[in-house]
Amino acid sequence: MKLFEVYPINPINIVKGVGSLVYDDKGQEYLDLYGGHAVISIGHTNPHYVERLEDQLHKIGFYSNSIEIPLQKQLAEKLGHVSGKEDYQLFLCNSGAEANENALKLASFYNGKKKVIAFSGAFHGRTSLAVAVTDNPKIVAPINETDNVIFVPWRDEAALERAFANNEISSVIIEGIQGVGGIQVAPESFLQKIRSLCDANNAVFIADEIQCGYGRTGKFFSHDFAGINADIYTMAKGMGNGFPVGGIIISPKIQPAYGMLGTTFGGNHLACAAGLAVLEVMEQDNLMQNAAEVGGYLITELKKFKQVKEVRGRGLMIGIELPAELAHVRKELLFTHHIFTGEAKPNVVRLLPALNLTKTHADRFLEAFTTILEQQPVQQV
């Protein structure tokens, strides 16, 4: 049997990781500014994280949600404290797509409506409902197509108002910063407009914080910059630092009922241990503050490059938009300078490192970036 090949693969076999550094099977060191797609939040093989998981594995790794799992309550309490959403409720699952799936379903249960507003450039996952609200026809199979999703242009308040005026809206789902869409930051006024329209129409505001949340921007949720509360926040990626963990936190106005949502693996003992370790390290090491400071430093320095068209993002979620003739930069960073970064189209290099990235490592990236761009002619405007 062979693998079902759906991923473009770099010919690199990573076998070891420590903090923001990873090593291949030949011993080559790489600086990881990609974090496995924003998943590594507290660094590879963080000692406290490893100890937490090892200790739990020696006790019990899994049992179903048919019994009491005190670790779930501990995780909910810690998450409420660190996020500032202590009056919310936590439902645990396994992935970001599953989190969005449950959020959309829960919103429809709450108000009995079907229509969902999503936005151009959005990416919310690959399962049935999640992919239906994703703006990429290439990954939407015919069975996923639905008339219940209304795509509104990004940042277009007038179009948003028309969508509400012409439809019975169940929910609005929006990333505080679009990741796959090219690190597009939602304006604070736009998020505030969504909040007011949801309030006026008994619709549910779903904040997709799967990539842009969990402290990455310098605040726990990127939507927090707008000074509003969403009704449901969806989370995954950095939540488990590599262990598959997802979840939604739910406003107290939405009440649970037995059987409304469910999961086999979600909230298992190992997942909760991973989730607790992440929050403990984030809190003890002030990682949100570090993300704001080191990310702010990177953004300031990157804006100085004349060849860069635009730098977008907040904290340690950064998009560097390059002209088409510099589309090779990401591969050169990887294969010549041994630095992992992400990509988004068109020609956007994405930085999604661990939240404890040091200024020394940031400078290592900036030096490599400088070396590459100095070899390129500055385009005359």
mmCIF file of C-alpha atoms in Angstrom:
data_model
loop_
_atom_site.group_PDB
_atom_site.id
_atom_site.type_symbol
_atom_site.label_atom_id
_atom_site.label_comp_id
_atom_site.label_asym_id
_atom_site.label_seq_id
_atom_site.Cartn_x
_atom_site.Cartn_y
_atom_site.Cartn_z
ATOM 1 C CA MET A 1 0.000 0.000 0.000
ATOM 2 C CA LYS A 2 1.175 3.546 -0.704
ATOM 3 C CA LEU A 3 0.103 6.903 0.654
ATOM 4 C CA PHE A 4 -2.807 8.799 -0.912
ATOM 5 C CA GLU A 5 -0.773 11.725 -2.195
ATOM 6 C CA VAL A 6 -2.654 14.961 -1.536
ATOM 7 C CA TYR A 7 0.217 17.028 -0.075
ATOM 8 C CA PRO A 8 3.095 18.703 -1.920
ATOM 9 C CA ILE A 9 6.074 17.438 0.095
ATOM 10 C CA ASN A 10 9.423 19.077 0.809
ATOM 11 C CA PRO A 11 12.172 16.421 0.714
ATOM 12 C CA ILE A 12 13.085 16.912 4.374
ATOM 13 C CA ASN A 13 12.668 14.375 7.185
ATOM 14 C CA ILE A 14 12.429 16.174 10.531
ATOM 15 C CA VAL A 15 13.331 13.804 13.374
ATOM 16 C CA LYS A 16 13.942 16.090 16.354
ATOM 17 C CA GLY A 17 12.754 19.425 17.704
ATOM 18 C CA VAL A 18 13.777 21.673 20.599
ATOM 19 C CA GLY A 19 12.088 25.022 21.147
ATOM 20 C CA SER A 20 12.071 26.888 17.820
ATOM 21 C CA LEU A 21 14.671 24.607 16.241
ATOM 22 C CA VAL A 22 14.155 21.332 14.386
ATOM 23 C CA TYR A 23 16.651 18.859 12.932
ATOM 24 C CA ASP A 24 16.475 16.508 9.977
ATOM 25 C CA ASP A 25 17.769 12.950 9.695
ATOM 26 C CA LYS A 26 21.097 14.269 8.404
ATOM 27 C CA GLY A 27 21.631 16.495 11.440
ATOM 28 C CA GLN A 28 20.850 19.757 9.642
ATOM 29 C CA GLU A 29 19.375 22.418 11.960
ATOM 30 C CA TYR A 30 16.392 24.514 10.838
ATOM 31 C CA LEU A 31 14.751 27.559 12.424
ATOM 32 C CA ASP A 32 11.035 26.803 12.621
ATOM 33 C CA LEU A 33 8.968 29.907 11.923
ATOM 34 C CA TYR A 34 6.059 27.813 10.645
ATOM 35 C CA GLY A 35 5.264 25.767 13.740
ATOM 36 C CA GLY A 36 3.725 22.987 11.701
ATOM 37 C CA HIS A 37 1.076 25.465 10.520
ATOM 38 C CA ALA A 38 0.687 27.480 13.747
ATOM 39 C CA VAL A 39 0.379 24.334 15.857
ATOM 40 C CA ILE A 40 3.577 24.532 17.937
ATOM 41 C CA SER A 41 2.655 27.229 20.439
ATOM 42 C CA ILE A 42 5.097 26.668 23.327
ATOM 43 C CA GLY A 43 8.027 25.169 21.406
ATOM 44 C CA HIS A 44 8.982 21.657 20.356
ATOM 45 C CA THR A 45 9.458 19.167 23.219
ATOM 46 C CA ASN A 46 8.851 21.784 25.897
ATOM 47 C CA PRO A 47 10.017 20.062 29.131
ATOM 48 C CA HIS A 48 6.860 20.822 31.134
ATOM 49 C CA TYR A 49 4.683 19.666 28.238
ATOM 50 C CA VAL A 50 6.613 16.407 27.848
ATOM 51 C CA GLU A 51 6.486 15.727 31.583
ATOM 52 C CA ARG A 52 2.739 16.404 31.731
ATOM 53 C CA LEU A 53 2.029 13.944 28.912
ATOM 54 C CA GLU A 54 4.419 11.290 30.219
ATOM 55 C CA ASP A 55 2.924 11.435 33.708
ATOM 56 C CA GLN A 56 -0.606 11.132 32.336
ATOM 57 C CA LEU A 57 0.309 8.279 30.000
ATOM 58 C CA HIS A 58 1.583 6.256 32.959
ATOM 59 C CA LYS A 59 -1.853 6.691 34.610
ATOM 60 C CA ILE A 60 -4.422 6.428 31.808
ATOM 61 C CA GLY A 61 -4.346 7.756 28.270
ATOM 62 C CA PHE A 62 -7.965 7.440 27.226
ATOM 63 C CA TYR A 63 -11.443 6.747 28.347
ATOM 64 C CA SER A 64 -14.684 7.974 26.816
ATOM 65 C CA ASN A 65 -16.952 10.804 27.898
ATOM 66 C CA SER A 66 -19.254 8.273 29.571
ATOM 67 C CA ILE A 67 -17.346 8.770 32.834
ATOM 68 C CA GLU A 68 -16.096 11.711 34.865
ATOM 69 C CA ILE A 69 -12.837 13.194 33.607
ATOM 70 C CA PRO A 70 -11.713 15.805 36.166
ATOM 71 C CA LEU A 71 -8.968 16.984 33.793
ATOM 72 C CA GLN A 72 -11.692 18.410 31.542
ATOM 73 C CA LYS A 73 -12.972 20.621 34.349
ATOM 74 C CA GLN A 74 -9.413 21.679 35.202
ATOM 75 C CA LEU A 75 -8.803 22.606 31.567
ATOM 76 C CA ALA A 76 -12.058 24.565 31.391
ATOM 77 C CA GLU A 77 -11.183 26.479 34.562
ATOM 78 C CA LYS A 78 -7.653 27.297 33.391
ATOM 79 C CA LEU A 79 -8.853 28.266 29.904
ATOM 80 C CA GLY A 80 -11.503 30.554 31.350
ATOM 81 C CA HIS A 81 -8.913 32.244 33.546
ATOM 82 C CA VAL A 82 -6.234 32.735 30.864
ATOM 83 C CA SER A 83 -8.684 33.800 28.142
ATOM 84 C CA GLY A 84 -10.779 36.015 30.390
ATOM 85 C CA LYS A 85 -13.971 34.187 29.366
ATOM 86 C CA GLU A 86 -14.699 32.600 32.731
ATOM 87 C CA ASP A 87 -18.492 32.589 32.315
ATOM 88 C CA TYR A 88 -18.326 30.634 29.027
ATOM 89 C CA GLN A 89 -18.729 26.846 28.608
ATOM 90 C CA LEU A 90 -16.211 24.469 27.021
ATOM 91 C CA PHE A 91 -16.879 21.619 24.605
ATOM 92 C CA LEU A 92 -13.805 19.611 23.623
ATOM 93 C CA CYS A 93 -13.227 17.917 20.276
ATOM 94 C CA ASN A 94 -10.199 16.995 18.142
ATOM 95 C CA SER A 95 -9.548 19.504 15.371
ATOM 96 C CA GLY A 96 -10.305 22.940 14.004
ATOM 97 C CA ALA A 97 -12.639 21.673 11.317
ATOM 98 C CA GLU A 98 -14.574 19.720 13.938
ATOM 99 C CA ALA A 99 -14.710 22.803 16.168
ATOM 100 C CA ASN A 100 -16.219 24.900 13.363
ATOM 101 C CA GLU A 101 -18.586 22.097 12.431
ATOM 102 C CA ASN A 102 -19.914 21.957 15.986
ATOM 103 C CA ALA A 103 -20.114 25.747 16.265
ATOM 104 C CA LEU A 104 -22.238 26.076 13.116
ATOM 105 C CA LYS A 105 -24.478 23.221 14.208
ATOM 106 C CA LEU A 106 -24.873 24.622 17.715
ATOM 107 C CA ALA A 107 -25.826 28.051 16.352
ATOM 108 C CA SER A 108 -28.570 26.479 14.242
ATOM 109 C CA PHE A 109 -29.845 24.524 17.233
ATOM 110 C CA TYR A 110 -29.924 27.753 19.240
ATOM 111 C CA ASN A 111 -32.033 29.890 16.912
ATOM 112 C CA GLY A 112 -33.590 27.357 14.542
ATOM 113 C CA LYS A 113 -32.214 29.135 11.454
ATOM 114 C CA LYS A 114 -30.133 27.822 8.556
ATOM 115 C CA LYS A 115 -28.339 30.642 6.735
ATOM 116 C CA VAL A 116 -24.685 31.356 7.494
ATOM 117 C CA ILE A 117 -22.646 34.385 6.493
ATOM 118 C CA ALA A 118 -19.001 33.731 5.618
ATOM 119 C CA PHE A 119 -16.462 35.938 3.860
ATOM 120 C CA SER A 120 -14.364 36.021 0.726
ATOM 121 C CA GLY A 121 -10.924 34.551 1.387
ATOM 122 C CA ALA A 122 -12.186 32.500 4.318
ATOM 123 C CA PHE A 123 -10.798 29.120 5.326
ATOM 124 C CA HIS A 124 -12.631 27.198 8.046
ATOM 125 C CA GLY A 125 -11.725 23.542 7.419
ATOM 126 C CA ARG A 126 -12.415 20.566 5.173
ATOM 127 C CA THR A 127 -15.341 18.718 6.770
ATOM 128 C CA SER A 128 -18.844 19.151 5.391
ATOM 129 C CA LEU A 129 -20.113 22.391 6.953
ATOM 130 C CA ALA A 130 -16.640 23.808 7.539
ATOM 131 C CA VAL A 131 -15.672 23.473 3.877
ATOM 132 C CA ALA A 132 -19.036 24.866 2.773
ATOM 133 C CA VAL A 133 -18.141 28.150 4.508
ATOM 134 C CA THR A 134 -14.619 28.073 3.037
ATOM 135 C CA ASP A 135 -14.020 30.287 0.005
ATOM 136 C CA ASN A 136 -12.203 27.797 -2.212
ATOM 137 C CA PRO A 137 -14.340 25.949 -4.793
ATOM 138 C CA LYS A 138 -11.446 23.582 -5.561
ATOM 139 C CA ILE A 139 -11.847 21.796 -2.222
ATOM 140 C CA VAL A 140 -15.659 21.841 -2.071
ATOM 141 C CA ALA A 141 -17.013 18.537 -3.387
ATOM 142 C CA PRO A 142 -20.507 18.486 -4.928
ATOM 143 C CA ILE A 143 -21.889 16.811 -1.801
ATOM 144 C CA ASN A 144 -20.639 19.754 0.296
ATOM 145 C CA GLU A 145 -22.420 22.410 -1.760
ATOM 146 C CA THR A 146 -25.313 24.144 -0.009
ATOM 147 C CA ASP A 147 -27.566 27.155 -0.529
ATOM 148 C CA ASN A 148 -27.333 27.943 3.176
ATOM 149 C CA VAL A 149 -24.034 29.840 2.918
ATOM 150 C CA ILE A 150 -23.869 33.490 1.850
ATOM 151 C CA PHE A 151 -20.392 34.780 1.016
ATOM 152 C CA VAL A 152 -19.922 38.481 1.695
ATOM 153 C CA PRO A 153 -16.913 40.480 0.445
ATOM 154 C CA TRP A 154 -14.222 40.946 3.096
ATOM 155 C CA ARG A 155 -14.622 44.209 5.056
ATOM 156 C CA ASP A 156 -17.773 45.226 3.120
ATOM 157 C CA GLU A 157 -20.184 46.546 5.762
ATOM 158 C CA ALA A 158 -22.875 47.514 3.240
ATOM 159 C CA ALA A 159 -22.931 43.996 1.756
ATOM 160 C CA LEU A 160 -23.058 42.558 5.275
ATOM 161 C CA GLU A 161 -26.098 44.679 6.108
ATOM 162 C CA ARG A 162 -27.835 43.606 2.888
ATOM 163 C CA ALA A 163 -27.199 39.929 3.674
ATOM 164 C CA PHE A 164 -28.907 40.370 7.038
ATOM 165 C CA ALA A 165 -31.771 42.369 5.533
ATOM 166 C CA ASN A 166 -32.533 39.747 2.879
ATOM 167 C CA ASN A 167 -32.073 36.520 4.869
ATOM 168 C CA GLU A 168 -32.860 34.806 8.166
ATOM 169 C CA ILE A 169 -29.290 34.517 9.436
ATOM 170 C CA SER A 170 -28.359 31.763 11.872
ATOM 171 C CA SER A 171 -24.708 32.711 12.319
ATOM 172 C CA VAL A 172 -21.750 34.696 11.054
ATOM 173 C CA ILE A 173 -18.358 32.969 11.045
ATOM 174 C CA ILE A 174 -15.189 35.019 10.688
ATOM 175 C CA GLU A 175 -11.461 34.696 11.323
ATOM 176 C CA GLY A 176 -10.070 37.621 13.300
ATOM 177 C CA ILE A 177 -7.103 37.365 10.947
ATOM 178 C CA GLN A 178 -7.482 35.287 7.804
ATOM 179 C CA GLY A 179 -4.615 32.819 7.585
ATOM 180 C CA VAL A 180 -4.946 30.963 4.283
ATOM 181 C CA GLY A 181 -6.464 34.170 2.873
ATOM 182 C CA GLY A 182 -3.084 35.902 3.188
ATOM 183 C CA ILE A 183 -2.936 37.277 6.758
ATOM 184 C CA GLN A 184 -5.813 39.702 6.307
ATOM 185 C CA VAL A 185 -6.667 41.483 9.569
ATOM 186 C CA ALA A 186 -10.367 42.062 10.186
ATOM 187 C CA PRO A 187 -10.916 45.763 10.996
ATOM 188 C CA GLU A 188 -12.148 46.354 14.520
ATOM 189 C CA SER A 189 -15.106 48.348 13.204
ATOM 190 C CA PHE A 190 -16.090 45.431 10.960
ATOM 191 C CA LEU A 191 -16.129 42.992 13.887
ATOM 192 C CA GLN A 192 -18.150 45.498 15.912
ATOM 193 C CA LYS A 193 -20.662 45.780 13.047
ATOM 194 C CA ILE A 194 -21.036 41.978 12.975
ATOM 195 C CA ARG A 195 -21.651 41.994 16.707
ATOM 196 C CA SER A 196 -24.371 44.640 16.477
ATOM 197 C CA LEU A 197 -26.105 42.927 13.540
ATOM 198 C CA CYS A 198 -26.025 39.554 15.293
ATOM 199 C CA ASP A 199 -27.532 41.128 18.416
ATOM 200 C CA ALA A 200 -30.299 42.804 16.425
ATOM 201 C CA ASN A 201 -31.200 39.614 14.527
ATOM 202 C CA ASN A 202 -30.714 36.891 17.167
ATOM 203 C CA ALA A 203 -27.836 35.486 15.124
ATOM 204 C CA VAL A 204 -24.762 33.764 16.581
ATOM 205 C CA PHE A 205 -21.332 35.378 16.205
ATOM 206 C CA ILE A 206 -18.759 32.598 15.653
ATOM 207 C CA ALA A 207 -15.148 33.709 16.062
ATOM 208 C CA ASP A 208 -12.813 31.315 14.253
ATOM 209 C CA GLU A 209 -9.673 31.535 16.392
ATOM 210 C CA ILE A 210 -8.139 28.280 15.207
ATOM 211 C CA GLN A 211 -5.052 29.851 13.641
ATOM 212 C CA CYS A 212 -5.194 33.442 14.918
ATOM 213 C CA GLY A 213 -6.080 32.651 18.536
ATOM 214 C CA TYR A 214 -4.535 31.150 21.639
ATOM 215 C CA GLY A 215 -2.245 34.109 22.322
ATOM 216 C CA ARG A 216 -0.691 34.333 18.877
ATOM 217 C CA THR A 217 -1.573 38.002 18.346
ATOM 218 C CA GLY A 218 -0.549 39.197 21.815
ATOM 219 C CA LYS A 219 -4.107 38.915 23.107
ATOM 220 C CA PHE A 220 -5.681 35.538 23.798
ATOM 221 C CA PHE A 221 -8.212 35.929 20.984
ATOM 222 C CA SER A 222 -7.586 38.161 17.974
ATOM 223 C CA HIS A 223 -11.221 39.316 18.185
ATOM 224 C CA ASP A 224 -10.396 40.848 21.572
ATOM 225 C CA PHE A 225 -8.777 43.813 19.810
ATOM 226 C CA ALA A 226 -12.279 44.911 18.774
ATOM 227 C CA GLY A 227 -13.518 45.016 22.369
ATOM 228 C CA ILE A 228 -16.401 42.652 21.672
ATOM 229 C CA ASN A 229 -17.386 39.166 22.811
ATOM 230 C CA ALA A 230 -18.327 36.489 20.288
ATOM 231 C CA ASP A 231 -20.996 33.920 21.139
ATOM 232 C CA ILE A 232 -18.783 30.965 20.213
ATOM 233 C CA TYR A 233 -14.993 30.827 19.840
ATOM 234 C CA THR A 234 -13.483 27.911 17.922
ATOM 235 C CA MET A 235 -9.981 26.695 18.798
ATOM 236 C CA ALA A 236 -7.438 24.018 17.870
ATOM 237 C CA LYS A 237 -3.867 24.186 16.459
ATOM 238 C CA GLY A 238 -1.854 25.839 19.263
ATOM 239 C CA MET A 239 -4.254 24.473 21.874
ATOM 240 C CA GLY A 240 -2.317 21.198 22.169
ATOM 241 C CA ASN A 241 1.195 22.095 20.895
ATOM 242 C CA GLY A 242 1.028 19.174 18.483
ATOM 243 C CA PHE A 243 -1.358 16.856 20.313
ATOM 244 C CA PRO A 244 -4.727 16.751 18.472
ATOM 245 C CA VAL A 245 -6.992 18.992 20.570
ATOM 246 C CA GLY A 246 -9.873 21.200 19.511
ATOM 247 C CA GLY A 247 -12.660 22.969 21.273
ATOM 248 C CA ILE A 248 -15.340 25.609 21.324
ATOM 249 C CA ILE A 249 -16.168 27.956 24.150
ATOM 250 C CA ILE A 250 -19.799 28.924 24.264
ATOM 251 C CA SER A 251 -21.653 31.947 25.634
ATOM 252 C CA PRO A 252 -23.848 31.282 28.699
ATOM 253 C CA LYS A 253 -26.897 32.331 26.665
ATOM 254 C CA ILE A 254 -26.646 29.034 24.738
ATOM 255 C CA GLN A 255 -27.791 26.169 26.922
ATOM 256 C CA PRO A 256 -26.664 22.531 26.504
ATOM 257 C CA ALA A 257 -28.859 19.453 26.139
ATOM 258 C CA TYR A 258 -27.836 15.808 26.279
ATOM 259 C CA GLY A 259 -26.918 14.511 22.829
ATOM 260 C CA MET A 260 -26.732 17.968 21.223
ATOM 261 C CA LEU A 261 -23.010 17.491 20.508
ATOM 262 C CA GLY A 262 -20.764 14.487 20.889
ATOM 263 C CA THR A 263 -17.299 13.064 20.309
ATOM 264 C CA THR A 264 -15.404 9.843 20.946
ATOM 265 C CA PHE A 265 -11.861 11.116 21.374
ATOM 266 C CA GLY A 266 -12.490 14.750 22.288
ATOM 267 C CA GLY A 267 -11.506 15.664 25.840
ATOM 268 C CA ASN A 268 -9.603 12.448 26.529
ATOM 269 C CA HIS A 269 -7.065 12.341 29.355
ATOM 270 C CA LEU A 270 -3.968 12.866 27.216
ATOM 271 C CA ALA A 271 -5.573 15.696 25.257
ATOM 272 C CA CYS A 272 -6.499 17.500 28.455
ATOM 273 C CA ALA A 273 -3.001 17.026 29.866
ATOM 274 C CA ALA A 274 -1.573 18.567 26.684
ATOM 275 C CA GLY A 275 -4.046 21.439 26.824
ATOM 276 C CA LEU A 276 -3.286 22.160 30.472
ATOM 277 C CA ALA A 277 0.464 22.102 29.853
ATOM 278 C CA VAL A 278 0.123 24.666 27.057
ATOM 279 C CA LEU A 279 -1.889 27.081 29.198
ATOM 280 C CA GLU A 280 0.418 26.623 32.174
ATOM 281 C CA VAL A 281 3.498 27.458 30.103
ATOM 282 C CA MET A 282 1.744 30.374 28.404
ATOM 283 C CA GLU A 283 0.851 31.829 31.789
ATOM 284 C CA GLN A 284 4.130 31.122 33.595
ATOM 285 C CA ASP A 285 6.348 32.401 30.768
ATOM 286 C CA ASN A 286 4.186 35.405 29.743
ATOM 287 C CA LEU A 287 4.023 34.125 26.175
ATOM 288 C CA MET A 288 1.286 36.496 25.033
ATOM 289 C CA GLN A 289 3.473 39.433 25.992
ATOM 290 C CA ASN A 290 6.432 37.825 24.219
ATOM 291 C CA ALA A 291 4.334 37.279 21.089
ATOM 292 C CA ALA A 292 3.360 40.959 21.108
ATOM 293 C CA GLU A 293 6.913 42.189 21.666
ATOM 294 C CA VAL A 294 8.860 39.905 19.316
ATOM 295 C CA GLY A 295 6.083 40.038 16.720
ATOM 296 C CA GLY A 296 5.991 43.822 16.915
ATOM 297 C CA TYR A 297 9.762 43.922 16.438
ATOM 298 C CA LEU A 298 9.563 41.679 13.368
ATOM 299 C CA ILE A 299 6.737 43.689 11.805
ATOM 300 C CA THR A 300 8.630 46.964 12.339
ATOM 301 C CA GLU A 301 11.817 45.593 10.783
ATOM 302 C CA LEU A 302 10.062 43.922 7.856
ATOM 303 C CA LYS A 303 8.341 47.157 6.895
ATOM 304 C CA LYS A 304 11.784 48.658 6.205
ATOM 305 C CA PHE A 305 12.423 46.421 3.180
ATOM 306 C CA LYS A 306 11.768 48.316 -0.048
ATOM 307 C CA GLN A 307 11.097 45.110 -1.983
ATOM 308 C CA VAL A 308 8.218 44.116 0.338
ATOM 309 C CA LYS A 309 4.803 45.239 -0.905
ATOM 310 C CA GLU A 310 3.023 44.982 2.458
ATOM 311 C CA VAL A 311 3.464 43.512 5.936
ATOM 312 C CA ARG A 312 0.252 42.427 7.661
ATOM 313 C CA GLY A 313 -0.663 40.781 10.931
ATOM 314 C CA ARG A 314 -0.441 41.080 14.681
ATOM 315 C CA GLY A 315 1.963 39.547 17.150
ATOM 316 C CA LEU A 316 3.461 36.342 15.808
ATOM 317 C CA MET A 317 0.987 35.947 12.952
ATOM 318 C CA ILE A 318 2.694 37.836 10.147
ATOM 319 C CA GLY A 319 2.208 37.935 6.387
ATOM 320 C CA ILE A 320 4.904 39.352 4.105
ATOM 321 C CA GLU A 321 3.477 40.139 0.677
ATOM 322 C CA LEU A 322 6.109 40.053 -2.042
ATOM 323 C CA PRO A 323 5.981 40.958 -5.739
ATOM 324 C CA ALA A 324 5.605 38.070 -8.168
ATOM 325 C CA GLU A 325 9.294 38.102 -9.087
ATOM 326 C CA LEU A 326 10.155 37.249 -5.463
ATOM 327 C CA ALA A 327 7.859 34.239 -5.232
ATOM 328 C CA HIS A 328 10.964 32.055 -4.791
ATOM 329 C CA VAL A 329 11.910 33.622 -1.440
ATOM 330 C CA ARG A 330 10.182 31.030 0.755
ATOM 331 C CA LYS A 331 11.994 28.117 -0.914
ATOM 332 C CA GLU A 332 15.298 29.959 -0.709
ATOM 333 C CA LEU A 333 14.722 30.561 3.006
ATOM 334 C CA LEU A 334 14.136 26.833 3.457
ATOM 335 C CA PHE A 335 16.740 25.220 1.229
ATOM 336 C CA THR A 336 19.549 27.790 1.439
ATOM 337 C CA HIS A 337 19.103 29.327 4.887
ATOM 338 C CA HIS A 338 17.285 26.420 6.577
ATOM 339 C CA ILE A 339 14.312 28.410 7.847
ATOM 340 C CA PHE A 340 10.765 27.046 7.743
ATOM 341 C CA THR A 341 8.019 29.535 6.870
ATOM 342 C CA GLY A 342 4.482 29.141 5.564
ATOM 343 C CA GLU A 343 2.910 30.468 2.402
ATOM 344 C CA ALA A 344 -0.363 31.923 1.260
ATOM 345 C CA LYS A 345 -1.303 33.159 -2.153
ATOM 346 C CA PRO A 346 -0.612 35.498 -3.789
ATOM 347 C CA ASN A 347 3.084 35.539 -2.894
ATOM 348 C CA VAL A 348 2.666 35.874 0.869
ATOM 349 C CA VAL A 349 5.266 34.413 3.228
ATOM 350 C CA ARG A 350 3.583 33.497 6.514
ATOM 351 C CA LEU A 351 5.336 33.519 9.874
ATOM 352 C CA LEU A 352 3.570 31.369 12.484
ATOM 353 C CA PRO A 353 6.295 30.496 15.025
ATOM 354 C CA ALA A 354 6.044 29.329 18.609
ATOM 355 C CA LEU A 355 4.960 32.075 20.987
ATOM 356 C CA ASN A 356 8.268 31.875 22.866
ATOM 357 C CA LEU A 357 10.294 32.819 19.781
ATOM 358 C CA THR A 358 13.349 34.788 20.883
ATOM 359 C CA LYS A 359 14.602 38.063 19.440
ATOM 360 C CA THR A 360 17.843 36.232 18.572
ATOM 361 C CA HIS A 361 15.911 33.818 16.378
ATOM 362 C CA ALA A 362 13.924 36.709 14.887
ATOM 363 C CA ASP A 363 17.221 38.363 13.964
ATOM 364 C CA ARG A 364 18.446 35.137 12.369
ATOM 365 C CA PHE A 365 15.429 35.239 10.078
ATOM 366 C CA LEU A 366 15.864 38.953 9.326
ATOM 367 C CA GLU A 367 19.523 38.422 8.402
ATOM 368 C CA ALA A 368 18.615 35.625 5.990
ATOM 369 C CA PHE A 369 15.761 37.678 4.542
ATOM 370 C CA THR A 370 18.139 40.611 4.050
ATOM 371 C CA THR A 371 20.685 38.410 2.296
ATOM 372 C CA ILE A 372 18.081 37.117 -0.159
ATOM 373 C CA LEU A 373 16.560 40.511 -0.947
ATOM 374 C CA GLU A 374 19.924 42.245 -1.369
ATOM 375 C CA GLN A 375 20.462 39.942 -4.332
ATOM 376 C CA GLN A 376 17.311 41.301 -5.997
ATOM 377 C CA PRO A 377 17.027 44.613 -7.871
ATOM 378 C CA VAL A 378 14.690 47.180 -6.319
ATOM 379 C CA GLN A 379 11.732 47.714 -8.656
ATOM 380 C CA GLN A 380 11.221 51.315 -9.696
ATOM 381 C CA VAL A 381 7.704 52.632 -9.091
#
